[in-house]
Amino acid sequence: MSASIVVGAQWGDEGKGKLVDVLASKADLVVRFQGGANAGHTLVVNGVKTILHLIPSGILHPNTLCMITSGVVLDVFGVLDEIEKLKAQGLMKKAENFLISDNCSLLMPYHKILDVARESHLNKEKIGTTGKGIGPAYEDRTSRRGLIFSDLFQPATLKEKLERALQEKNVLFEKIYGQKAFETTELVEKLLQAAEKLAPHRCQDTSHLILKAIKGGKKVLFEGAQGTLLDIHHGTYPYVTSSPTISSSALTSTGIGPQNIKQVIGVFKAYATRVGSGPFPTELLDTTGEFLRSVGKEFGSTTGRPRRCGWLDLVALKYAIRLNGITSLAMMKLDVLSGLDRLQICTGYKINGTVVTEWPSTLNELEGAEPVLTELPGWKEDLTKINQLNELPRPVNQYLDFISDFVKTPIDVISVGPGREQTLWVKPLFNT
Ligand code: GDP
Ligand code: IMO
Ligand code: MG
């Protein structure tokens, strides 16, 4: 049995894509289980950058099967674009290397329009969504009005369901958002053309296939998108995404039982970032924040927006470890901290004059939380060329030890640059 789940332990963009790409050299199967094209996962191989939104980050490995399961909202035209881009790079040579579950939700152009229209009608309550239609697509799934992948292959059903899905939305578009009603004829036509192209990727029972792989001793990796603090149930609601992002989501989305999971790897940055609105207790609105943004190239891979930057927050990390059952941590972007004289780490929050060390349960408390910071020495050395753990400068080890001692979880992987080779292993993961 060898299934592992990779999740983001902060607010997304932790470097999950890089880690999954590195681990996928040993994986037989990589499965994307939630989110949609709001994700932007950047992989850098031999200096060449690939940004993936929907296709799992195992796709650069020709012998790894990649799969999208039920919990994902699939942008039909977006995924086709991604496939074409990969093919143009000489990748994804065999269609059967990328499978889509018949049961996964379809994200339609009208979901994106609704997402953008809603955000533009909000003032200070804006979520700062990616505008990729994620909220509206999940709403349709939950309200049982959504279309699923198998509908693409049944023209009559497709048309009928589309008309039903648009009934209410067209009223919203016309009466509230001052937009034209959505016409189905042209959309059905385009969807049927897309269906022809996507047919070779169709998979009727991904749950069965995944379980067979696990039972057959194959290595299976579940790739999370977004991050724990953006989880619809446990994140900084309502400033969250619309899907469950934590490890248990991998089970619900794929239809796999919990006994099949061997480890949960939590990916986190050596500092913290967030895109969009919502509380961020350790945010730095000063030159150190600017330093992290410019050295860390903290601009969104999906929207290009500047990411908010701040110190590493161990209260939040402890919370993420608890929610996900994280067994190993992977620390990314440690190289970015080189050059700072002193580092700060958040170990508690002062809320209404009282210091707490557990994640607060209300948004109000979180918004009023003042970080309690511990100072540690920084380092000047460039870490990007280091390929042995014993070459890490002393203050780096001090930083790493402080974190793993505080959160009582081992840091098993350390990333010191975007490239595959810039990865240091404290303990080999995903080997057996
Ligand atoms: P994801 O959404 O979690 O996959 O993360 P993103 O790809 O959106 O953002 C992470 C960014 O950091 C990407 O541009 C990566 O190429 C880059 N990256 C990943 N690991 C490292 C690292 O250790 N050091 C540096 N400097 N960049 C990294
Ligand atoms: P990856 O997989 C960082 C954020 C948006 C916004 C909120 C809701 O690359 O880590 P949505 O479009 O999902 O309705 O937006 O969630 N968000 C992300 N932030 N990384 C992501 O994905 C994100 N996906 C959504 O910025 O605050
Ligand atoms: Mg990202």
Short mmCIF file of N, CA, C and O and ligand atoms in Angstrom, two decimals, residues 11-14 16 38-41 115 127-135 224-227 230 239-242 274-277 301-302 305, ligand 2:
data_model
loop_
_atom_site.label_atom_id
_atom_site.label_comp_id
_atom_site.label_asym_id
_atom_site.label_seq_id
_atom_site.Cartn_x
_atom_site.Cartn_y
_atom_site.Cartn_z
N TRP A 11 -1.81 29.32 2.61
CA TRP A 11 -2.89 29.89 1.80
C TRP A 11 -2.70 29.61 0.32
O TRP A 11 -3.06 30.44 -0.51
N GLY A 12 -2.13 28.50 -0.03
CA GLY A 12 -1.90 28.19 -1.44
C GLY A 12 -0.55 28.70 -1.91
O GLY A 12 0.16 29.42 -1.19
N ASP A 13 -0.15 28.26 -3.11
CA ASP A 13 1.11 28.68 -3.73
C ASP A 13 2.34 28.32 -2.89
O ASP A 13 3.36 29.03 -2.92
N GLU A 14 2.25 27.25 -2.16
CA GLU A 14 3.36 26.86 -1.27
C GLU A 14 4.51 26.23 -2.06
O GLU A 14 5.62 26.09 -1.54
N LYS A 16 3.50 23.34 -4.13
CA LYS A 16 3.01 21.96 -4.26
C LYS A 16 3.38 21.37 -5.62
O LYS A 16 3.76 20.20 -5.71
N ASN A 38 -8.37 27.65 -10.84
CA ASN A 38 -7.89 28.68 -9.90
C ASN A 38 -6.47 28.33 -9.45
O ASN A 38 -5.70 29.19 -9.05
N ALA A 39 -6.12 27.06 -9.52
CA ALA A 39 -4.77 26.62 -9.16
C ALA A 39 -3.78 27.04 -10.25
O ALA A 39 -4.12 27.08 -11.42
N GLY A 40 -2.56 27.34 -9.83
CA GLY A 40 -1.48 27.58 -10.77
C GLY A 40 -0.26 26.90 -10.19
O GLY A 40 0.23 27.32 -9.14
N HIS A 41 0.17 25.82 -10.80
CA HIS A 41 1.29 25.05 -10.26
C HIS A 41 2.47 25.17 -11.23
O HIS A 41 2.37 24.76 -12.38
N ASP A 115 -18.88 34.67 -11.67
CA ASP A 115 -17.84 34.90 -10.65
C ASP A 115 -17.34 36.35 -10.72
O ASP A 115 -17.33 37.08 -9.72
N ILE A 127 -13.96 38.93 -2.18
CA ILE A 127 -13.13 37.79 -1.77
C ILE A 127 -11.76 37.88 -2.45
O ILE A 127 -10.76 37.41 -1.93
N GLY A 128 -11.77 38.51 -3.64
CA GLY A 128 -10.54 38.52 -4.43
C GLY A 128 -10.35 37.19 -5.11
O GLY A 128 -9.25 36.63 -5.12
N THR A 129 -11.43 36.66 -5.68
CA THR A 129 -11.33 35.34 -6.34
C THR A 129 -10.43 35.43 -7.57
O THR A 129 -10.10 36.53 -8.03
N THR A 130 -10.12 34.29 -8.11
CA THR A 130 -9.28 34.26 -9.31
C THR A 130 -10.10 34.57 -10.57
O THR A 130 -9.54 34.65 -11.66
N GLY A 131 -11.42 34.64 -10.42
CA GLY A 131 -12.28 34.92 -11.58
C GLY A 131 -12.41 33.72 -12.51
O GLY A 131 -12.82 33.85 -13.66
N LYS A 132 -12.09 32.55 -12.00
CA LYS A 132 -12.12 31.35 -12.85
C LYS A 132 -13.44 30.59 -12.75
O LYS A 132 -13.55 29.46 -13.22
N GLY A 133 -14.41 31.15 -12.06
CA GLY A 133 -15.75 30.53 -12.01
C GLY A 133 -15.91 29.44 -10.96
O GLY A 133 -16.88 28.68 -10.99
N ILE A 134 -14.98 29.37 -10.03
CA ILE A 134 -14.94 28.25 -9.09
C ILE A 134 -16.19 28.21 -8.19
O ILE A 134 -16.86 27.17 -8.10
N GLY A 135 -16.51 29.32 -7.53
CA GLY A 135 -17.66 29.36 -6.63
C GLY A 135 -18.96 28.96 -7.35
O GLY A 135 -19.64 28.01 -6.94
N GLY A 224 -3.01 17.94 -3.93
CA GLY A 224 -3.94 18.98 -3.49
C GLY A 224 -3.70 20.29 -4.24
O GLY A 224 -2.60 20.57 -4.71
N ALA A 225 -4.76 21.08 -4.31
CA ALA A 225 -4.63 22.44 -4.84
C ALA A 225 -5.06 23.40 -3.74
O ALA A 225 -5.64 22.99 -2.73
N GLN A 226 -4.76 24.68 -3.92
CA GLN A 226 -4.98 25.71 -2.90
C GLN A 226 -4.26 25.32 -1.60
O GLN A 226 -3.29 24.61 -1.67
N GLY A 227 -4.83 25.75 -0.46
CA GLY A 227 -4.13 25.45 0.80
C GLY A 227 -5.14 25.30 1.91
O GLY A 227 -6.31 25.68 1.78
N LEU A 230 -7.49 28.01 3.04
CA LEU A 230 -8.51 28.40 2.06
C LEU A 230 -9.62 27.35 2.00
O LEU A 230 -10.52 27.43 1.16
N TYR A 239 -13.46 34.14 3.41
CA TYR A 239 -12.33 34.42 2.51
C TYR A 239 -11.59 33.12 2.21
O TYR A 239 -10.46 32.89 2.67
N VAL A 240 -12.24 32.27 1.47
CA VAL A 240 -11.73 30.93 1.19
C VAL A 240 -12.07 30.59 -0.26
O VAL A 240 -12.75 31.36 -0.93
N THR A 241 -11.67 29.42 -0.70
CA THR A 241 -12.13 28.94 -2.00
C THR A 241 -13.39 28.11 -1.76
O THR A 241 -13.87 28.01 -0.62
N SER A 242 -13.94 27.50 -2.79
CA SER A 242 -15.24 26.84 -2.62
C SER A 242 -15.15 25.33 -2.50
O SER A 242 -16.17 24.65 -2.59
N ARG A 274 -0.25 35.20 0.84
CA ARG A 274 -1.69 35.05 0.61
C ARG A 274 -2.06 35.93 -0.58
O ARG A 274 -1.55 37.04 -0.70
N VAL A 275 -2.94 35.45 -1.45
CA VAL A 275 -3.47 36.29 -2.55
C VAL A 275 -4.96 36.48 -2.29
O VAL A 275 -5.63 35.56 -1.89
N GLY A 276 -5.45 37.68 -2.55
CA GLY A 276 -6.86 37.94 -2.32
C GLY A 276 -7.09 38.47 -0.91
O GLY A 276 -6.14 38.67 -0.14
N SER A 277 -8.37 38.67 -0.57
CA SER A 277 -8.69 39.30 0.72
C SER A 277 -8.69 38.28 1.86
O SER A 277 -8.60 37.08 1.62
N SER A 301 0.59 32.80 -10.27
CA SER A 301 0.80 32.14 -11.56
C SER A 301 -0.51 32.03 -12.34
O SER A 301 -0.49 31.74 -13.53
N THR A 302 -1.65 32.27 -11.71
CA THR A 302 -2.92 32.22 -12.44
C THR A 302 -3.38 33.61 -12.83
O THR A 302 -3.85 33.84 -13.94
N ARG A 305 -1.39 38.53 -9.95
CA ARG A 305 -1.53 39.52 -8.85
C ARG A 305 -0.36 39.41 -7.88
O ARG A 305 0.13 38.30 -7.60
P1 IMO B 2 -2.79 26.99 -5.89
O1 IMO B 2 -3.28 25.59 -6.18
C1 IMO B 2 -3.44 30.80 -3.86
C2 IMO B 2 -7.58 32.18 -3.50
C3 IMO B 2 -7.98 33.41 -4.29
C4 IMO B 2 -9.05 33.97 -3.37
C5 IMO B 2 -9.74 32.74 -2.84
C6 IMO B 2 -11.02 32.36 -3.60
O2 IMO B 2 -2.01 27.60 -6.98
O3 IMO B 2 -2.13 27.03 -4.55
P2 IMO B 2 -11.44 31.25 -5.99
O4 IMO B 2 -11.06 31.70 -7.36
O5 IMO B 2 -10.91 29.92 -5.61
O6 IMO B 2 -12.91 31.35 -5.73
O7 IMO B 2 -10.77 32.34 -4.99
O8 IMO B 2 -8.81 31.68 -2.96
N1 IMO B 2 -6.99 31.08 -4.31
C7 IMO B 2 -5.67 30.78 -4.30
N2 IMO B 2 -4.63 31.38 -3.68
N3 IMO B 2 -3.24 29.67 -4.60
C8 IMO B 2 -4.28 29.05 -5.19
O9 IMO B 2 -4.14 27.85 -5.82
C9 IMO B 2 -5.56 29.62 -5.10
N4 IMO B 2 -6.78 29.29 -5.58
C10 IMO B 2 -7.63 30.18 -5.08
O10 IMO B 2 -6.89 34.28 -4.45
O11 IMO B 2 -8.45 34.62 -2.29
#
